[in-house]
């Protein structure tokens, strides 16, 4: 297993690149920002959408036994009573009386000492519920209190019966959802890793309890395969953490952890949740959510296997892994700067998959024409400003895997020069072959 490598400088550089190139920056920055909230700029939102689509395609569109759901962020408050969030979804926090800083007790090295000012004058640890509160309707009182969902899976359990009836699915089958979740984290930190508003991608797989562990192993492997095949994660970058302490209803749980610049951190959880969720919602709603197995003439409460990952964390993992400073490469392309900053993003999720670079402004019209054709199939842009070398660097920084140079020959030989971000090799490709060439290279 790889060591826990902490590299705060690399993290700072990544954060600064993300802001400079419009991937991610603090929300409401002109007002000083708001802690734990992040906006995705033009490149970030393209990439985020690509990652989300990759997950959805993998988990829903390519399977006939997983259905999709798009539920509301605010649901009936009793949903959160049944799920246990209102009573138990809390962290212990303490305040420093001297410098007024607030901490999560489990994140303090020494819970008796303030990490900021060293004071021992701390308040008694107390429970702090992480649910974000709001009011529904014009009256702001307890009766009208509602909560922003803290996880996207609860509406999946609540809608289980409706989805099953509408789709006529039989066990085993899954329901997946991508959407916003909100947690009033005491200490948002590590860039987008721990935010107060974030997107989750969750899939709940409903099965017969007797087959629960088989399905748990299956989904664990599916998710590992996803990271290996689709995002090209290697064994030094991710590892599996097996939970030993389990919730009373759970049979097994693992986390997929990755090597962030601040050390190993949880990216995704795969959990065997038993029959807990559907049983609780049956009890609290009065609706029997049991499944009737007509083939075997029996009723059963389905067991749930969950795969749960934060989209923002997946973005951060991909970006952390992709960030590179390539010192050897600069001489190759005749550039003067000492380091080439490059994001080795998997082409499938790169915000720009191919950039069309006309060698001269005079060729801009032709380049734009080519770009508008490619835009139907790929995420592309044109860039005409500065030398070709400078443009390569700009594209390297945003992780563009292929730069297509349209030169003075292109009009006659109907070809462009394709420069590969990772090998820096160049090859001449005929425009009639270009789409096929790029499709294969992106899929590889
Ligand atoms: N339904 C199970 C559940 O929500 P969780 O471990 O609390 O489990 C699942 O969250 C995933 O959601 C995490 O593995 C992480 O990727 C993401 N996540 C959780 N809290 C987050 C936060 N404050 N900021 C960003 N992502 C978060």
PDB file of C-alpha atoms in Angstrom, residues 79 82-84 151 153-164 171 173-175 204-209 249 273-292 300-306:
ATOM      1  CA  UNK A  79     -38.346  11.476   6.187  1.00  0.00           C
ATOM      2  CA  UNK A  82     -37.344   8.080  10.042  1.00  0.00           C
ATOM      3  CA  UNK A  83     -33.801   8.097   8.648  1.00  0.00           C
ATOM      4  CA  UNK A  84     -32.422   9.101  12.043  1.00  0.00           C
ATOM      5  CA  UNK A 151     -28.130  12.714   1.353  1.00  0.00           C
ATOM      6  CA  UNK A 153     -30.601   8.262  -0.990  1.00  0.00           C
ATOM      7  CA  UNK A 154     -33.508   8.918   1.389  1.00  0.00           C
ATOM      8  CA  UNK A 155     -35.934   9.977  -1.374  1.00  0.00           C
ATOM      9  CA  UNK A 156     -34.926   6.786  -3.200  1.00  0.00           C
ATOM     10  CA  UNK A 157     -36.210   4.715  -0.263  1.00  0.00           C
ATOM     11  CA  UNK A 158     -39.303   6.877   0.062  1.00  0.00           C
ATOM     12  CA  UNK A 159     -40.093   6.484  -3.667  1.00  0.00           C
ATOM     13  CA  UNK A 160     -39.161   2.793  -3.808  1.00  0.00           C
ATOM     14  CA  UNK A 161     -42.727   1.586  -4.176  1.00  0.00           C
ATOM     15  CA  UNK A 162     -43.700   4.151  -6.853  1.00  0.00           C
ATOM     16  CA  UNK A 163     -40.621   3.407  -8.946  1.00  0.00           C
ATOM     17  CA  UNK A 164     -41.121  -0.345  -8.682  1.00  0.00           C
ATOM     18  CA  UNK A 171     -35.966  -7.846  -7.312  1.00  0.00           C
ATOM     19  CA  UNK A 173     -32.992  -3.939  -9.074  1.00  0.00           C
ATOM     20  CA  UNK A 174     -31.541  -0.547  -8.263  1.00  0.00           C
ATOM     21  CA  UNK A 175     -32.563   3.110  -8.200  1.00  0.00           C
ATOM     22  CA  UNK A 204     -29.487   1.839  -3.900  1.00  0.00           C
ATOM     23  CA  UNK A 205     -29.767  -1.772  -5.015  1.00  0.00           C
ATOM     24  CA  UNK A 206     -32.707  -3.717  -3.608  1.00  0.00           C
ATOM     25  CA  UNK A 207     -32.342  -7.477  -3.294  1.00  0.00           C
ATOM     26  CA  UNK A 208     -33.303 -10.547  -1.334  1.00  0.00           C
ATOM     27  CA  UNK A 209     -31.370 -10.576   1.958  1.00  0.00           C
ATOM     28  CA  UNK A 249     -28.233  -2.960  10.847  1.00  0.00           C
ATOM     29  CA  UNK A 273     -27.553  -1.469   4.738  1.00  0.00           C
ATOM     30  CA  UNK A 274     -29.723  -4.492   5.446  1.00  0.00           C
ATOM     31  CA  UNK A 275     -33.466  -3.812   5.573  1.00  0.00           C
ATOM     32  CA  UNK A 276     -33.057  -0.783   7.845  1.00  0.00           C
ATOM     33  CA  UNK A 277     -34.111   2.024   5.497  1.00  0.00           C
ATOM     34  CA  UNK A 278     -37.271   0.487   4.063  1.00  0.00           C
ATOM     35  CA  UNK A 279     -38.306  -0.833   7.469  1.00  0.00           C
ATOM     36  CA  UNK A 280     -37.959   2.602   9.055  1.00  0.00           C
ATOM     37  CA  UNK A 281     -39.897   4.354   6.278  1.00  0.00           C
ATOM     38  CA  UNK A 282     -42.606   1.685   6.479  1.00  0.00           C
ATOM     39  CA  UNK A 283     -42.897   2.298  10.233  1.00  0.00           C
ATOM     40  CA  UNK A 284     -42.896   6.089  10.041  1.00  0.00           C
ATOM     41  CA  UNK A 285     -45.143   6.478   6.989  1.00  0.00           C
ATOM     42  CA  UNK A 286     -47.536   3.633   7.704  1.00  0.00           C
ATOM     43  CA  UNK A 287     -47.043   2.407   4.090  1.00  0.00           C
ATOM     44  CA  UNK A 288     -45.888  -1.178   3.850  1.00  0.00           C
ATOM     45  CA  UNK A 289     -42.810  -1.108   1.619  1.00  0.00           C
ATOM     46  CA  UNK A 290     -42.414  -4.878   1.537  1.00  0.00           C
ATOM     47  CA  UNK A 291     -41.925  -6.538  -1.812  1.00  0.00           C
ATOM     48  CA  UNK A 292     -44.330  -9.207  -2.931  1.00  0.00           C
ATOM     49  CA  UNK A 300     -40.016  -9.728   1.962  1.00  0.00           C
ATOM     50  CA  UNK A 301     -38.454  -6.474   3.036  1.00  0.00           C
ATOM     51  CA  UNK A 302     -35.677  -5.887   0.473  1.00  0.00           C
ATOM     52  CA  UNK A 303     -32.084  -5.604   1.614  1.00  0.00           C
ATOM     53  CA  UNK A 304     -30.175  -2.592   0.292  1.00  0.00           C
ATOM     54  CA  UNK A 305     -26.669  -2.344  -1.123  1.00  0.00           C
ATOM     55  CA  UNK A 306     -25.608   1.267  -1.548  1.00  0.00           C
TER      56      UNK A 306
END
